[in-house]
Amino acid sequence: MKKLRLVFWTLLVTQLILTGCSQEKVMDTEFIRLKNNVKDIELALKQREDEAVHMSQKLTNLEETVKRQKEEISQLMAASPQAQSQDKHPVIIQDIQVTSEQMDANGRVWGPFDLNITLYNGTDHPIADSVSALIVSEDPLKNSHTPKVEQIVKRFEIGPKESKIVRLEQLPINHPTKRLNVVVKLLENTRAPNNAGVPGKATWVVIPTVIFPPDNP
């Protein structure tokens, strides 16, 4: 009887030990599974953080691209024909008047004359430039069709949004002369010091001349 009880208790204890070991293994397996789940969650969170950083960088790059495109559009608008015209021809010739003490009522000149050239600076900065007058005269006593050409150049400075008269004084008439044309143009159209632009458009002035002075000017 005692032997049977001892065997019973031995079997019971063995069963409990085996059951406890089995449960411990199950708990270890569950712990490993939970630990792996935590690692998966941490990895997923890190991936989302990386994606958020990448998206933020893409947004920053997009903002920079939009800003750069706006600047390019502004530059293109500034380079419109009207703006280009102002850049290339910032100073314009508004008017040219001929004056002389030896001029009749019809504007015929037989002696030295002055050219009064009215210029206008349409920009917001002062400009230093040169104006040129080409005096083209023909001699009626010569058979040659090649006219005589003289050039007079005068430097000027003009302020922003300013009109200014540049005077070329005492320009000679070589006798005898049957026709006298004057071509007035801006030479450089400089936008800023040491920054030359394109030549200005030429303006013609026809001055009626006579071979000899009239008796009653």
PDB file of N, CA and C in Angstrom, residues 1-39:
ATOM      1  N   MET A   1       0.828  -1.210   0.000  1.00  0.00           N
ATOM      2  CA  MET A   1       0.000   0.000   0.000  1.00  0.00           C
ATOM      3  C   MET A   1       0.852   1.245   0.000  1.00  0.00           C
ATOM      4  N   LYS A   2       1.862   1.219   0.817  1.00  0.00           N
ATOM      5  CA  LYS A   2       2.757   2.369   0.884  1.00  0.00           C
ATOM      6  C   LYS A   2       3.480   2.542  -0.436  1.00  0.00           C
ATOM      7  N   LYS A   3       3.828   1.421  -1.062  1.00  0.00           N
ATOM      8  CA  LYS A   3       4.528   1.510  -2.339  1.00  0.00           C
ATOM      9  C   LYS A   3       3.628   2.129  -3.399  1.00  0.00           C
ATOM     10  N   LEU A   4       2.361   1.783  -3.364  1.00  0.00           N
ATOM     11  CA  LEU A   4       1.430   2.352  -4.342  1.00  0.00           C
ATOM     12  C   LEU A   4       1.293   3.860  -4.164  1.00  0.00           C
ATOM     13  N   ARG A   5       1.189   4.277  -2.891  1.00  0.00           N
ATOM     14  CA  ARG A   5       1.101   5.727  -2.639  1.00  0.00           C
ATOM     15  C   ARG A   5       2.353   6.443  -3.128  1.00  0.00           C
ATOM     16  N   LEU A   6       3.516   5.826  -2.893  1.00  0.00           N
ATOM     17  CA  LEU A   6       4.771   6.460  -3.305  1.00  0.00           C
ATOM     18  C   LEU A   6       4.830   6.581  -4.827  1.00  0.00           C
ATOM     19  N   VAL A   7       4.389   5.528  -5.482  1.00  0.00           N
ATOM     20  CA  VAL A   7       4.375   5.573  -6.958  1.00  0.00           C
ATOM     21  C   VAL A   7       3.411   6.643  -7.442  1.00  0.00           C
ATOM     22  N   PHE A   8       2.234   6.733  -6.771  1.00  0.00           N
ATOM     23  CA  PHE A   8       1.236   7.733  -7.164  1.00  0.00           C
ATOM     24  C   PHE A   8       1.788   9.139  -7.047  1.00  0.00           C
ATOM     25  N   TRP A   9       2.356   9.403  -5.883  1.00  0.00           N
ATOM     26  CA  TRP A   9       2.903  10.769  -5.678  1.00  0.00           C
ATOM     27  C   TRP A   9       4.075  11.045  -6.616  1.00  0.00           C
ATOM     28  N   THR A  10       4.838  10.022  -6.876  1.00  0.00           N
ATOM     29  CA  THR A  10       5.963  10.217  -7.813  1.00  0.00           C
ATOM     30  C   THR A  10       5.442  10.574  -9.198  1.00  0.00           C
ATOM     31  N   LEU A  11       4.416   9.854  -9.621  1.00  0.00           N
ATOM     32  CA  LEU A  11       3.826  10.154 -10.935  1.00  0.00           C
ATOM     33  C   LEU A  11       3.197  11.546 -10.957  1.00  0.00           C
ATOM     34  N   LEU A  12       2.544  11.921  -9.854  1.00  0.00           N
ATOM     35  CA  LEU A  12       1.896  13.229  -9.785  1.00  0.00           C
ATOM     36  C   LEU A  12       2.925  14.346  -9.861  1.00  0.00           C
ATOM     37  N   VAL A  13       3.993  14.184  -9.093  1.00  0.00           N
ATOM     38  CA  VAL A  13       5.042  15.231  -9.096  1.00  0.00           C
ATOM     39  C   VAL A  13       5.679  15.327 -10.481  1.00  0.00           C
ATOM     40  N   THR A  14       5.914  14.149 -11.064  1.00  0.00           N
ATOM     41  CA  THR A  14       6.520  14.152 -12.412  1.00  0.00           C
ATOM     42  C   THR A  14       5.616  14.855 -13.413  1.00  0.00           C
ATOM     43  N   GLN A  15       4.303  14.593 -13.277  1.00  0.00           N
ATOM     44  CA  GLN A  15       3.342  15.238 -14.180  1.00  0.00           C
ATOM     45  C   GLN A  15       3.334  16.740 -13.997  1.00  0.00           C
ATOM     46  N   LEU A  16       3.385  17.155 -12.741  1.00  0.00           N
ATOM     47  CA  LEU A  16       3.396  18.602 -12.470  1.00  0.00           C
ATOM     48  C   LEU A  16       4.658  19.253 -13.025  1.00  0.00           C
ATOM     49  N   ILE A  17       5.773  18.549 -12.845  1.00  0.00           N
ATOM     50  CA  ILE A  17       7.040  19.109 -13.361  1.00  0.00           C
ATOM     51  C   ILE A  17       6.985  19.225 -14.887  1.00  0.00           C
ATOM     52  N   LEU A  18       6.491  18.162 -15.512  1.00  0.00           N
ATOM     53  CA  LEU A  18       6.404  18.207 -16.975  1.00  0.00           C
ATOM     54  C   LEU A  18       5.442  19.294 -17.444  1.00  0.00           C
ATOM     55  N   THR A  19       4.320  19.406 -16.701  1.00  0.00           N
ATOM     56  CA  THR A  19       3.351  20.460 -17.056  1.00  0.00           C
ATOM     57  C   THR A  19       3.962  21.832 -16.888  1.00  0.00           C
ATOM     58  N   GLY A  20       4.701  22.051 -15.789  1.00  0.00           N
ATOM     59  CA  GLY A  20       5.346  23.350 -15.549  1.00  0.00           C
ATOM     60  C   GLY A  20       6.373  23.663 -16.610  1.00  0.00           C
ATOM     61  N   CYS A  21       7.150  22.666 -17.002  1.00  0.00           N
ATOM     62  CA  CYS A  21       8.152  22.906 -18.058  1.00  0.00           C
ATOM     63  C   CYS A  21       7.479  23.261 -19.376  1.00  0.00           C
ATOM     64  N   SER A  22       6.387  22.561 -19.648  1.00  0.00           N
ATOM     65  CA  SER A  22       5.667  22.846 -20.894  1.00  0.00           C
ATOM     66  C   SER A  22       5.116  24.261 -20.891  1.00  0.00           C
ATOM     67  N   GLN A  23       4.528  24.651 -19.750  1.00  0.00           N
ATOM     68  CA  GLN A  23       3.996  26.016 -19.658  1.00  0.00           C
ATOM     69  C   GLN A  23       5.105  27.049 -19.765  1.00  0.00           C
ATOM     70  N   GLU A  24       6.264  26.710 -19.181  1.00  0.00           N
ATOM     71  CA  GLU A  24       7.390  27.658 -19.253  1.00  0.00           C
ATOM     72  C   GLU A  24       7.848  27.821 -20.699  1.00  0.00           C
ATOM     73  N   LYS A  25       7.879  26.698 -21.437  1.00  0.00           N
ATOM     74  CA  LYS A  25       8.256  26.791 -22.845  1.00  0.00           C
ATOM     75  C   LYS A  25       7.249  27.624 -23.630  1.00  0.00           C
ATOM     76  N   VAL A  26       5.964  27.428 -23.312  1.00  0.00           N
ATOM     77  CA  VAL A  26       4.925  28.220 -23.983  1.00  0.00           C
ATOM     78  C   VAL A  26       5.103  29.693 -23.688  1.00  0.00           C
ATOM     79  N   MET A  27       5.408  30.015 -22.424  1.00  0.00           N
ATOM     80  CA  MET A  27       5.608  31.411 -22.040  1.00  0.00           C
ATOM     81  C   MET A  27       6.838  31.990 -22.729  1.00  0.00           C
ATOM     82  N   ASP A  28       7.899  31.169 -22.809  1.00  0.00           N
ATOM     83  CA  ASP A  28       9.095  31.651 -23.515  1.00  0.00           C
ATOM     84  C   ASP A  28       8.785  31.925 -24.987  1.00  0.00           C
ATOM     85  N   THR A  29       8.034  31.045 -25.597  1.00  0.00           N
ATOM     86  CA  THR A  29       7.667  31.242 -27.010  1.00  0.00           C
ATOM     87  C   THR A  29       6.812  32.492 -27.195  1.00  0.00           C
ATOM     88  N   GLU A  30       5.854  32.687 -26.266  1.00  0.00           N
ATOM     89  CA  GLU A  30       4.992  33.868 -26.330  1.00  0.00           C
ATOM     90  C   GLU A  30       5.805  35.136 -26.132  1.00  0.00           C
ATOM     91  N   PHE A  31       6.771  35.084 -25.217  1.00  0.00           N
ATOM     92  CA  PHE A  31       7.617  36.253 -24.959  1.00  0.00           C
ATOM     93  C   PHE A  31       8.443  36.609 -26.201  1.00  0.00           C
ATOM     94  N   ILE A  32       8.979  35.559 -26.830  1.00  0.00           N
ATOM     95  CA  ILE A  32       9.760  35.806 -28.057  1.00  0.00           C
ATOM     96  C   ILE A  32       8.876  36.411 -29.144  1.00  0.00           C
ATOM     97  N   ARG A  33       7.645  35.876 -29.245  1.00  0.00           N
ATOM     98  CA  ARG A  33       6.722  36.404 -30.259  1.00  0.00           C
ATOM     99  C   ARG A  33       6.393  37.866 -29.999  1.00  0.00           C
ATOM    100  N   LEU A  34       6.110  38.177 -28.704  1.00  0.00           N
ATOM    101  CA  LEU A  34       5.812  39.567 -28.349  1.00  0.00           C
ATOM    102  C   LEU A  34       7.018  40.469 -28.604  1.00  0.00           C
ATOM    103  N   LYS A  35       8.207  39.933 -28.288  1.00  0.00           N
ATOM    104  CA  LYS A  35       9.424  40.715 -28.510  1.00  0.00           C
ATOM    105  C   LYS A  35       9.610  41.002 -29.999  1.00  0.00           C
ATOM    106  N   ASN A  36       9.338  40.006 -30.828  1.00  0.00           N
ATOM    107  CA  ASN A  36       9.438  40.208 -32.277  1.00  0.00           C
ATOM    108  C   ASN A  36       8.404  41.217 -32.770  1.00  0.00           C
ATOM    109  N   ASN A  37       7.198  41.154 -32.176  1.00  0.00           N
ATOM    110  CA  ASN A  37       6.165  42.120 -32.547  1.00  0.00           C
ATOM    111  C   ASN A  37       6.600  43.549 -32.219  1.00  0.00           C
ATOM    112  N   VAL A  38       7.223  43.699 -31.043  1.00  0.00           N
ATOM    113  CA  VAL A  38       7.716  45.032 -30.653  1.00  0.00           C
ATOM    114  C   VAL A  38       8.758  45.525 -31.646  1.00  0.00           C
ATOM    115  N   LYS A  39       9.660  44.618 -32.048  1.00  0.00           N
ATOM    116  CA  LYS A  39      10.673  45.001 -33.031  1.00  0.00           C
ATOM    117  C   LYS A  39      10.031  45.403 -34.359  1.00  0.00           C
TER     118      LYS A  39
END
